[in-house]
Coordinates of C-alpha atoms and ligand atoms in Angstrom, one line a residue:
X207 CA 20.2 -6.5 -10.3
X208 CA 22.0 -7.7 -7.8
X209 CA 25.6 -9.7 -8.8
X210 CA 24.4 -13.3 -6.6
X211 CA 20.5 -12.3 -7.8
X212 CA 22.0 -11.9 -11.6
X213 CA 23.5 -15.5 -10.8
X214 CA 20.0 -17.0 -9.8
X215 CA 18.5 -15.8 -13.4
X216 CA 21.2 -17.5 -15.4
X217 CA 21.8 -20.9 -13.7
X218 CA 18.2 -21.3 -13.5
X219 CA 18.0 -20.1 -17.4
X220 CA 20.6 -22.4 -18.2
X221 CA 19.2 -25.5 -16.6
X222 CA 15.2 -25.3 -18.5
X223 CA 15.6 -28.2 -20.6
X224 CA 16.5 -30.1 -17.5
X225 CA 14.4 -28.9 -15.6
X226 CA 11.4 -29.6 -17.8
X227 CA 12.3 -32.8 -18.4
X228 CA 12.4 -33.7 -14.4
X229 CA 8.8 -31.8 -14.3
X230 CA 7.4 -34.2 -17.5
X231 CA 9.0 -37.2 -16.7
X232 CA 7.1 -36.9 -12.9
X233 CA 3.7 -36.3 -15.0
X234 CA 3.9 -39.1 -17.2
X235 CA 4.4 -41.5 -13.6
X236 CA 1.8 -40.0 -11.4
X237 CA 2.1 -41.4 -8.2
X238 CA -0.4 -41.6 -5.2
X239 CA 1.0 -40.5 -1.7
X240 CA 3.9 -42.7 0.1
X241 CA 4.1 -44.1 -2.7
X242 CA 6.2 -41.9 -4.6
X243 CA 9.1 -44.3 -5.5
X244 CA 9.8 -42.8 -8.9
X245 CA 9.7 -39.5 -8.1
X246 CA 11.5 -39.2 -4.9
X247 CA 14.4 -41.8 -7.0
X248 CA 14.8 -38.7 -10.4
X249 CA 14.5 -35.8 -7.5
X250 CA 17.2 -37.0 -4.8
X251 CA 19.4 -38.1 -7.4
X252 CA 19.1 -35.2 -9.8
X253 CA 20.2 -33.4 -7.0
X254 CA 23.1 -35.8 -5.6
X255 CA 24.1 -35.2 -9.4
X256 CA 24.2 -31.6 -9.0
X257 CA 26.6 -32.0 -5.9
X258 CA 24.0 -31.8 -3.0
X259 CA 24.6 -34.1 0.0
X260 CA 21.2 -36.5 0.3
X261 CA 19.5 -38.4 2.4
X262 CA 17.2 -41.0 0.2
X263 CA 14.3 -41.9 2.6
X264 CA 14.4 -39.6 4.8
X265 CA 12.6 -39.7 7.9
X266 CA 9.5 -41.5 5.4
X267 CA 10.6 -44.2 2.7
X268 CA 9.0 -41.5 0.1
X269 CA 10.7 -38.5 1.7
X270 CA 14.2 -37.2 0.8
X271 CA 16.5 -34.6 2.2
X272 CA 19.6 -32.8 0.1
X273 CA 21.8 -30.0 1.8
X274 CA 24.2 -27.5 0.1
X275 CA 26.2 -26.2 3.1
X276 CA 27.4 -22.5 2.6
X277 CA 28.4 -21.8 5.9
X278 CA 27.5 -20.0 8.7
X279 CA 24.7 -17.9 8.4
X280 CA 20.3 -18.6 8.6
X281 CA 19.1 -22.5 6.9
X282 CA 16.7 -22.4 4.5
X283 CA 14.3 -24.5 3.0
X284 CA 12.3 -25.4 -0.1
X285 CA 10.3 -27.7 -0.1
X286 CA 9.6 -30.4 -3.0
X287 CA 5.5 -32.3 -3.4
X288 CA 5.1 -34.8 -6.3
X289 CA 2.3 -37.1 -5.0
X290 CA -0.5 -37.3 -7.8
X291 CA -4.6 -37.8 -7.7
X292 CA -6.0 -41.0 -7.7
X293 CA -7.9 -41.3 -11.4
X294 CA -6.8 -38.2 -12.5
X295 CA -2.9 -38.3 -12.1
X296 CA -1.2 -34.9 -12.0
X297 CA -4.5 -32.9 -11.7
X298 CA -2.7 -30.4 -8.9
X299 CA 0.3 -29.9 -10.2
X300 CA 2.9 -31.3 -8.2
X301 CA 5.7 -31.9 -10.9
X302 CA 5.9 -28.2 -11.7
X303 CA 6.0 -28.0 -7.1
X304 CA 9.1 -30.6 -7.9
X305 CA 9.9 -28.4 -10.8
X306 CA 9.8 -25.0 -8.7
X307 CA 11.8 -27.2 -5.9
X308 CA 14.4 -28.5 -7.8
X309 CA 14.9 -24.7 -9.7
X310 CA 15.3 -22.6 -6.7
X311 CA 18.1 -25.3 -5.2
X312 CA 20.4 -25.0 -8.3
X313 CA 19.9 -21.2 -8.4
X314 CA 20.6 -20.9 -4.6
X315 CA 23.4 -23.4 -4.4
X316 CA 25.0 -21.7 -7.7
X317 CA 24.3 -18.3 -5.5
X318 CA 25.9 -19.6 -1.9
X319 CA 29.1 -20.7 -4.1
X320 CA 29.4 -17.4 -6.2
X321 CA 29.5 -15.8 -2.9
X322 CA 33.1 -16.3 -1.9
X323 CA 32.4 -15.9 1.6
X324 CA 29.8 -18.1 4.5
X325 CA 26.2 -17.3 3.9
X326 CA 24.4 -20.5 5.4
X327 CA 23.0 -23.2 4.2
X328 CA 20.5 -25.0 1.9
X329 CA 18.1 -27.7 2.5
X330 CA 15.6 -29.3 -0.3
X331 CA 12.9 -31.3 1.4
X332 CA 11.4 -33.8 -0.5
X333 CA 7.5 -34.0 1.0
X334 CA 5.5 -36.8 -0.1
X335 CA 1.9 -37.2 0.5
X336 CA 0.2 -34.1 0.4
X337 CA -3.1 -35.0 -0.8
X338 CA -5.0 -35.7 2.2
X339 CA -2.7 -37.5 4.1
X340 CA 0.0 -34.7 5.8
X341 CA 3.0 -36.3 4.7
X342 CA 4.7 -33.0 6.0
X343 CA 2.6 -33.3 9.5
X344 CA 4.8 -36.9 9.9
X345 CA 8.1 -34.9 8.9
X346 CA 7.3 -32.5 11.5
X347 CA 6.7 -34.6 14.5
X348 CA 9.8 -36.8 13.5
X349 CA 12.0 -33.6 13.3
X350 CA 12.7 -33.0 9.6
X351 CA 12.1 -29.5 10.4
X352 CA 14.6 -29.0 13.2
X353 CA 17.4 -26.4 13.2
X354 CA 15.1 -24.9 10.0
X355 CA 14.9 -21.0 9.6
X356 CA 12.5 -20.4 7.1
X357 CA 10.7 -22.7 4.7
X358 CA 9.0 -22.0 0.8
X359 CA 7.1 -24.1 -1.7
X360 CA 5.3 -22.5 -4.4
X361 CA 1.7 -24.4 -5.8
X362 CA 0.4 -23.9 -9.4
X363 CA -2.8 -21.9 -9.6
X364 CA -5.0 -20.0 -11.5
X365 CA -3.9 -16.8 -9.7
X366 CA -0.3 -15.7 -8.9
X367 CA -0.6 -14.1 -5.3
X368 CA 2.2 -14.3 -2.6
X369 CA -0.5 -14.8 0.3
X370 CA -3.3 -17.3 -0.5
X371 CA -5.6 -18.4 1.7
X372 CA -5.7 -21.9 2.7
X373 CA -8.2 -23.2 5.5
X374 CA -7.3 -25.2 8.5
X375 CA -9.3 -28.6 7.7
X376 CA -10.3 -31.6 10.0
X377 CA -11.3 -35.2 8.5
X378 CA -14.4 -36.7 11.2
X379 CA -15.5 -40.2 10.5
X380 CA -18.1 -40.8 12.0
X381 CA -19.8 -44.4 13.1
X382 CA -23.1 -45.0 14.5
X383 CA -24.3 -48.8 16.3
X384 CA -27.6 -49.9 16.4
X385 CA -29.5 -53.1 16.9
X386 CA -30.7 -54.6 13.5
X387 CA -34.3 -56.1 13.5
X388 CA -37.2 -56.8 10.6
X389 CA -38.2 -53.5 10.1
X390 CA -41.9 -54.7 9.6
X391 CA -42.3 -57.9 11.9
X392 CA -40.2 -56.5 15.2
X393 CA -39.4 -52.8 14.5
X394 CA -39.2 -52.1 18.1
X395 CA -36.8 -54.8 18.9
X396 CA -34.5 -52.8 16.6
X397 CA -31.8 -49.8 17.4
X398 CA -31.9 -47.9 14.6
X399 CA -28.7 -46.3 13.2
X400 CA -29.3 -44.9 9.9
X401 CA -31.9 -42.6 12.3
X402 CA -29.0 -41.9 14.1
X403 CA -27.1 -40.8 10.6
X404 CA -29.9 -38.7 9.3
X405 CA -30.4 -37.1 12.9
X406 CA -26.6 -36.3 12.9
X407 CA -26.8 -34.8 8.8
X408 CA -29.8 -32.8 10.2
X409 CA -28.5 -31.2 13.7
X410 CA -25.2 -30.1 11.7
X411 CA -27.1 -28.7 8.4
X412 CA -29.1 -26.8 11.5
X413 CA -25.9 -26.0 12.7
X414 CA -24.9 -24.0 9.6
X415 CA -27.0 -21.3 10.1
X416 CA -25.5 -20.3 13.3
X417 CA -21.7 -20.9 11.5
X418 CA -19.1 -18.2 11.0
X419 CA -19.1 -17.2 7.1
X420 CA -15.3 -18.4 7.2
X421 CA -16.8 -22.0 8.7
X422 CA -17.1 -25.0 6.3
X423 CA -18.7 -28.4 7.3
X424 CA -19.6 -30.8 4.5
X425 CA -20.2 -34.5 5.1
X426 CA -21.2 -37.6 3.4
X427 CA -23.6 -40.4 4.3
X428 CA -20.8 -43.3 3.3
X429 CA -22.8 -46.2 4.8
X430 CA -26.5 -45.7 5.2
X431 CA -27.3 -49.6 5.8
X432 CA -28.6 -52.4 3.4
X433 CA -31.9 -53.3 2.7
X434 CA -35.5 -51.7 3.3
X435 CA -36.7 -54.3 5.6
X436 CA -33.2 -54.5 8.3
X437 CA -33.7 -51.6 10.8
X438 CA -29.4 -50.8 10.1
X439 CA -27.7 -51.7 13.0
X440 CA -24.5 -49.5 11.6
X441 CA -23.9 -46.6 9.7
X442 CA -21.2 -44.2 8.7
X443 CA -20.7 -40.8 8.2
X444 CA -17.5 -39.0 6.5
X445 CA -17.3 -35.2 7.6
X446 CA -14.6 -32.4 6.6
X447 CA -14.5 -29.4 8.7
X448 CA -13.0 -26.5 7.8
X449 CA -12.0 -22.8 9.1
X450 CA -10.3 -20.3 7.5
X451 CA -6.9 -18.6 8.0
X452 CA -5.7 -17.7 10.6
X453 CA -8.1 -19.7 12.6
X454 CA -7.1 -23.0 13.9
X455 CA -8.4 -21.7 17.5
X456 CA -11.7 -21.5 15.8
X457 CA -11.7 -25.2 13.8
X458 CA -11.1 -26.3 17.8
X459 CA -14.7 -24.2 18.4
X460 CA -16.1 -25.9 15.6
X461 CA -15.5 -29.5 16.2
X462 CA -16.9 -28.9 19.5
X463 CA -20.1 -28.4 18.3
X464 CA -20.1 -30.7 15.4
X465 CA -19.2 -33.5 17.9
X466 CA -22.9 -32.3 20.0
X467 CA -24.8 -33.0 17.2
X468 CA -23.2 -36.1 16.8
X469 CA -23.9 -36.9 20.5
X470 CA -27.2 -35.5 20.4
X471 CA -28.1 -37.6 17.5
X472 CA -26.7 -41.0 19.1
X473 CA -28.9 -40.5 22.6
X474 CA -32.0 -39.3 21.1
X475 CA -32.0 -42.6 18.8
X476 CA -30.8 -45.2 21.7
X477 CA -27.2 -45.8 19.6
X478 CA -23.8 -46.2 20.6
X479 CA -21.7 -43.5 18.7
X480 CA -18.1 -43.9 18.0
X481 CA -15.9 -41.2 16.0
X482 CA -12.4 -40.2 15.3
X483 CA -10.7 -36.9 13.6
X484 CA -7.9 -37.6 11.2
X485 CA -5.0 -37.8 13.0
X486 CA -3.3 -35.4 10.6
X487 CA -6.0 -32.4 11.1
X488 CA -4.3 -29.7 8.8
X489 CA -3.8 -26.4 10.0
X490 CA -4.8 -22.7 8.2
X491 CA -1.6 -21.3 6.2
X492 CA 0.1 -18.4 7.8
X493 CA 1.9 -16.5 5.3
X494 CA 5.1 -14.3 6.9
X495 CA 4.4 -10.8 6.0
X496 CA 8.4 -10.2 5.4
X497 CA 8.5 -13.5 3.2
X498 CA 5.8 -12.7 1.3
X499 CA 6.8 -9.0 0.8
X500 CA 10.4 -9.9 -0.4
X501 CA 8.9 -12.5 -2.9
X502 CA 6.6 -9.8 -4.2
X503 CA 9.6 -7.2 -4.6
X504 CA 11.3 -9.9 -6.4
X505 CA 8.5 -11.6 -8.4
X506 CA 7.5 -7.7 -9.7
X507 CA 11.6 -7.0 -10.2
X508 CA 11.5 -10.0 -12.8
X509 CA 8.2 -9.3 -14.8
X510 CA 5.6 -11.4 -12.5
X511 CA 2.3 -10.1 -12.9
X512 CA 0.5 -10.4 -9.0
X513 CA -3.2 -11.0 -9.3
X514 CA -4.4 -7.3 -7.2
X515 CA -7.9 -8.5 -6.4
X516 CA -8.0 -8.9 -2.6
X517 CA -12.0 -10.1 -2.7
X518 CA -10.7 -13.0 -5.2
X519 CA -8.3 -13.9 -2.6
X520 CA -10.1 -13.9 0.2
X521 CA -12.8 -16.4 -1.6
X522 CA -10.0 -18.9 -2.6
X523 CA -8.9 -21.7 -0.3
X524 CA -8.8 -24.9 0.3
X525 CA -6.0 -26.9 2.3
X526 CA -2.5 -27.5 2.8
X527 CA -0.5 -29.3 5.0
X528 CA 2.3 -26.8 4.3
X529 CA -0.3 -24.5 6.9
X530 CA 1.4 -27.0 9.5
X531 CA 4.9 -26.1 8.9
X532 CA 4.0 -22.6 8.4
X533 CA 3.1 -23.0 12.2
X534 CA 6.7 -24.4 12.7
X535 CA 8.8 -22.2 11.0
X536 CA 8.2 -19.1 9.1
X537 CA 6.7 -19.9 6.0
X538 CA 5.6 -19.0 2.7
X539 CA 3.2 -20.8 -0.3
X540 CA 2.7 -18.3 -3.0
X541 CA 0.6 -19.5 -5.9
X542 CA 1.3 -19.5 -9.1
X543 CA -0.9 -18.8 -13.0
X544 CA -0.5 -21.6 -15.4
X545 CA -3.7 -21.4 -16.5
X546 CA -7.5 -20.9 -15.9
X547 CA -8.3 -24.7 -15.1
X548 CA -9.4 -25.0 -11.2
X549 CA -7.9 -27.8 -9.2
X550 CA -8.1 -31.3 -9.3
X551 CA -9.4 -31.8 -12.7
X552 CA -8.6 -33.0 -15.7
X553 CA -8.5 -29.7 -17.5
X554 CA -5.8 -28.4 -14.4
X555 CA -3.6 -31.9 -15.6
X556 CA -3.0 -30.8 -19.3
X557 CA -2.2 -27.2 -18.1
X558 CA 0.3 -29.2 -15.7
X559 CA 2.7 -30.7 -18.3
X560 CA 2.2 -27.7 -21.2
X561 CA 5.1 -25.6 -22.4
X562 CA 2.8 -22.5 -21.3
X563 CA 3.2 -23.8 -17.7
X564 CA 6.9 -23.4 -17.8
X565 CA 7.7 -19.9 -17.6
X566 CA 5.7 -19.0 -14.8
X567 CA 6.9 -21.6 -12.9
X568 CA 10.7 -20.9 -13.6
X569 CA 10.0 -17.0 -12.3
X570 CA 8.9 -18.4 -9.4
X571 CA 11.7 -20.3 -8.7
X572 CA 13.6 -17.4 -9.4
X573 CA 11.8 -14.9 -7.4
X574 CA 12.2 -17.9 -4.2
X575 CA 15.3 -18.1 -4.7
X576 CA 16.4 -14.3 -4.7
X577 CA 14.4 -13.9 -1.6
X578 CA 16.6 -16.4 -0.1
X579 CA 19.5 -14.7 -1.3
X580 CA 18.1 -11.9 0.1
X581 CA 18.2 -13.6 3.6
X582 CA 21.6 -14.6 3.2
X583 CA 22.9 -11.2 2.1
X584 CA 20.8 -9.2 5.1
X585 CA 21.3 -10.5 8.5
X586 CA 19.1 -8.2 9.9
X587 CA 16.6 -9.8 7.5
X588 CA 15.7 -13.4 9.7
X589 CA 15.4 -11.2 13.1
X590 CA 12.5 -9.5 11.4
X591 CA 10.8 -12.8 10.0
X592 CA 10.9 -14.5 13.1
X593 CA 9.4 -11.6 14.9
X594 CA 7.0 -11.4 12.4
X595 CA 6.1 -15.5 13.1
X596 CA 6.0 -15.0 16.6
X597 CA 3.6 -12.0 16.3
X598 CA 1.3 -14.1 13.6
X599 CA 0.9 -16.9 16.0
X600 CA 0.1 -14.7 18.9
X601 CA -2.6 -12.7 16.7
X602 CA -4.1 -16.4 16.1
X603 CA -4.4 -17.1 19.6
X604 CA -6.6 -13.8 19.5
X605 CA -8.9 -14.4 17.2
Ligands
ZN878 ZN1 -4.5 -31.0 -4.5
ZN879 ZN1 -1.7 -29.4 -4.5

């Protein structure tokens, strides 16, 4: 193995016990997005410990930024989540994303100093507020990820793949005004707009049959009015739409024709119609081929076992606003086995803080980390990722 690679393996070796405890200490105070005082407090000053310059705060008061500076040479990122699930606390397993964070920095930094010689520099991002709300779609627009070369994260999983799929996804909430009236004395004084809400279910469910198999629309009836005998005068609707990768052109089809039926359903019913997508719509993840290959070759180099069904992989997804950044800067999210619990549940939470968990989620730190070193070592390395970005996002635009 390589002398700064052999250097990854041992710092990150010697720091488990640490490194655990950062990961357990974030489970036992899960934390809902923005809110992530606790968390963003251990991380950013672990790593000010550790001899990283940080930023508490950064750019969002649950946000942090810390830098090792090698020198001249490409700036890479990983990325740190540790936002929890409402009710069910750390059923996504974000500490062991804090975990993987917080690994690769003290392998790399240990790497860049072993060098003897420039190699570039190191940034941790500290990304609150993944779950829904796109804390990383704030960072973006506020320039967090400025002067950035590359950026990784790795998510905990049931599979360990370099490329998963996650779908571009689009909140719509939808609101429909009528006129109320006594639904048995005066009907046809009355405007009515749970008609207009079932109208709207109906037209997009009719909708599905002429939807790509990679399309996803499902939607709630969140308001549906009160009582029997008012003819509702408002009701409410709560839609996700979803494509898969690398399709963001196509969620931009979709919601075209999800807002028709939502028109069409407000004029055939006489109701005013107001609605709104989530202002932090996230995009489809775009793995970089390079990225992804150079984790692979030093994932397999260190024992990781790589989930080889490509069917599996293709079913998987749902969404993550690291598909933004990936549309930034060249990017990768590889997943991760700690266990056979799905997402979001309670089973996924105890798989989150078990011993089992750890060693997986140490090699991956370790196989991000030497495909940084990788970058640094090969400067004919980041001409071929971004070539490879600029390529991905053209394809996209094809689709
Ligand atoms: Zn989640
Ligand atoms: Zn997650």
């Amino acid at each position: 193995m390589d002398n700064l690679k052999n250097i990854v393996d041992q710092t990150i070796d010697k720091a488990k016990e640490e490194l655990k405890t950062i990961s357990k200490s974030i489970f036992d105070h899960p934390e809902l997005g923005h809110e992530e005082h606790y968390a963003h407090d251990l991380l950013s000053e672990f790593l000010s410990s550790k001899g990283f310059v940080v930023d508490k705060h950064y750019k969002l008061h649950t946000a942090f930024r810390a830098v090792h500076d090698g020198g001249v040479g490409p700036n890479l990122a990983v990325l740190c989540e540790y936002d929890a699930l409402s009710g069910l606390g750390h059923a996504c397993g974000h500490n062991l994303i804090a975990e993987v964070g917080v690994a690769t920095a003290l392998g790399v930094k240990a790497a860049l100093e072993k060098a003897g010689k420039p190699l570039g520099k190191l940034t941790v991002l500290g990304t609150p507020a993944e779950e829904g709300q796109g804390g990383k779609i704030d960072l973006i627009h506020s320039g967090a990820f400025d002067g950035i070369d590359c950026a990784m994260m790795a998510h905990p999983s049931q599979f360990t793949w370099s490329r998963p799929v996650y779908v571009a996804m689009n909140e719509l909430s939808i609101k429909f005004l009528g006129k109320a009236s006594h639904a048995s004395s005066a009907p046809w004084d009355g405007v009515n707009a749970l008609d207009a809400a079932v109208q709207c279910y109906q037209n997009i469910s009719c909708l599905r049959q002429q939807m790509k198999p990679t399309w996803r629309i499902h939607g709630v009836i969140t308001n549906g009015g009160s009582k029997p005998n008012i003819i509702p005068d408002v009701t409410e609707l709560l839609y996700y739409v979803r494509a898969r990768a690398p399709t963001d052109p196509e969620v931009e089809q979709l919601k075209l024709k999800v807002v028709d039926c939502v028109d069409g359903a407000a004029l055939s019913t006489g109701c005013k119609v107001e609605y709104v997508f989530s202002k932090n719509g996230y995009s489809s993840l775009m793995s970089n081929n390079v990225l992804a290959s150079l984790f692979d070759e030093n994932g397999q180099a260190i024992g990781m076992k790589f989930e080889q069904d490509e069917i599996r992989r293709r079913k998987a997804g749902g969404s993550t606003d690291m598909g933004n950044v990936s549309h930034v800067v060249p990017s990768i999210h590889p997943n991760f086995f700690i266990g056979t619990a799905s997402g979001h549940t309670k089973e996924l939470a105890v798989t989150a803080c078990s011993e089992s968990a750890q060693e997986n989620t140490l090699s991956t730190a370790k196989a991000l980390s030497m495909t940084m070193v990788d970058i640094f070592e090969n400067p004919d390395l980041l001409p071929r990722i971004q070539d490879e970005f600029k390529l991905q996002l053209e394809q996209e635009k094809n689709v």
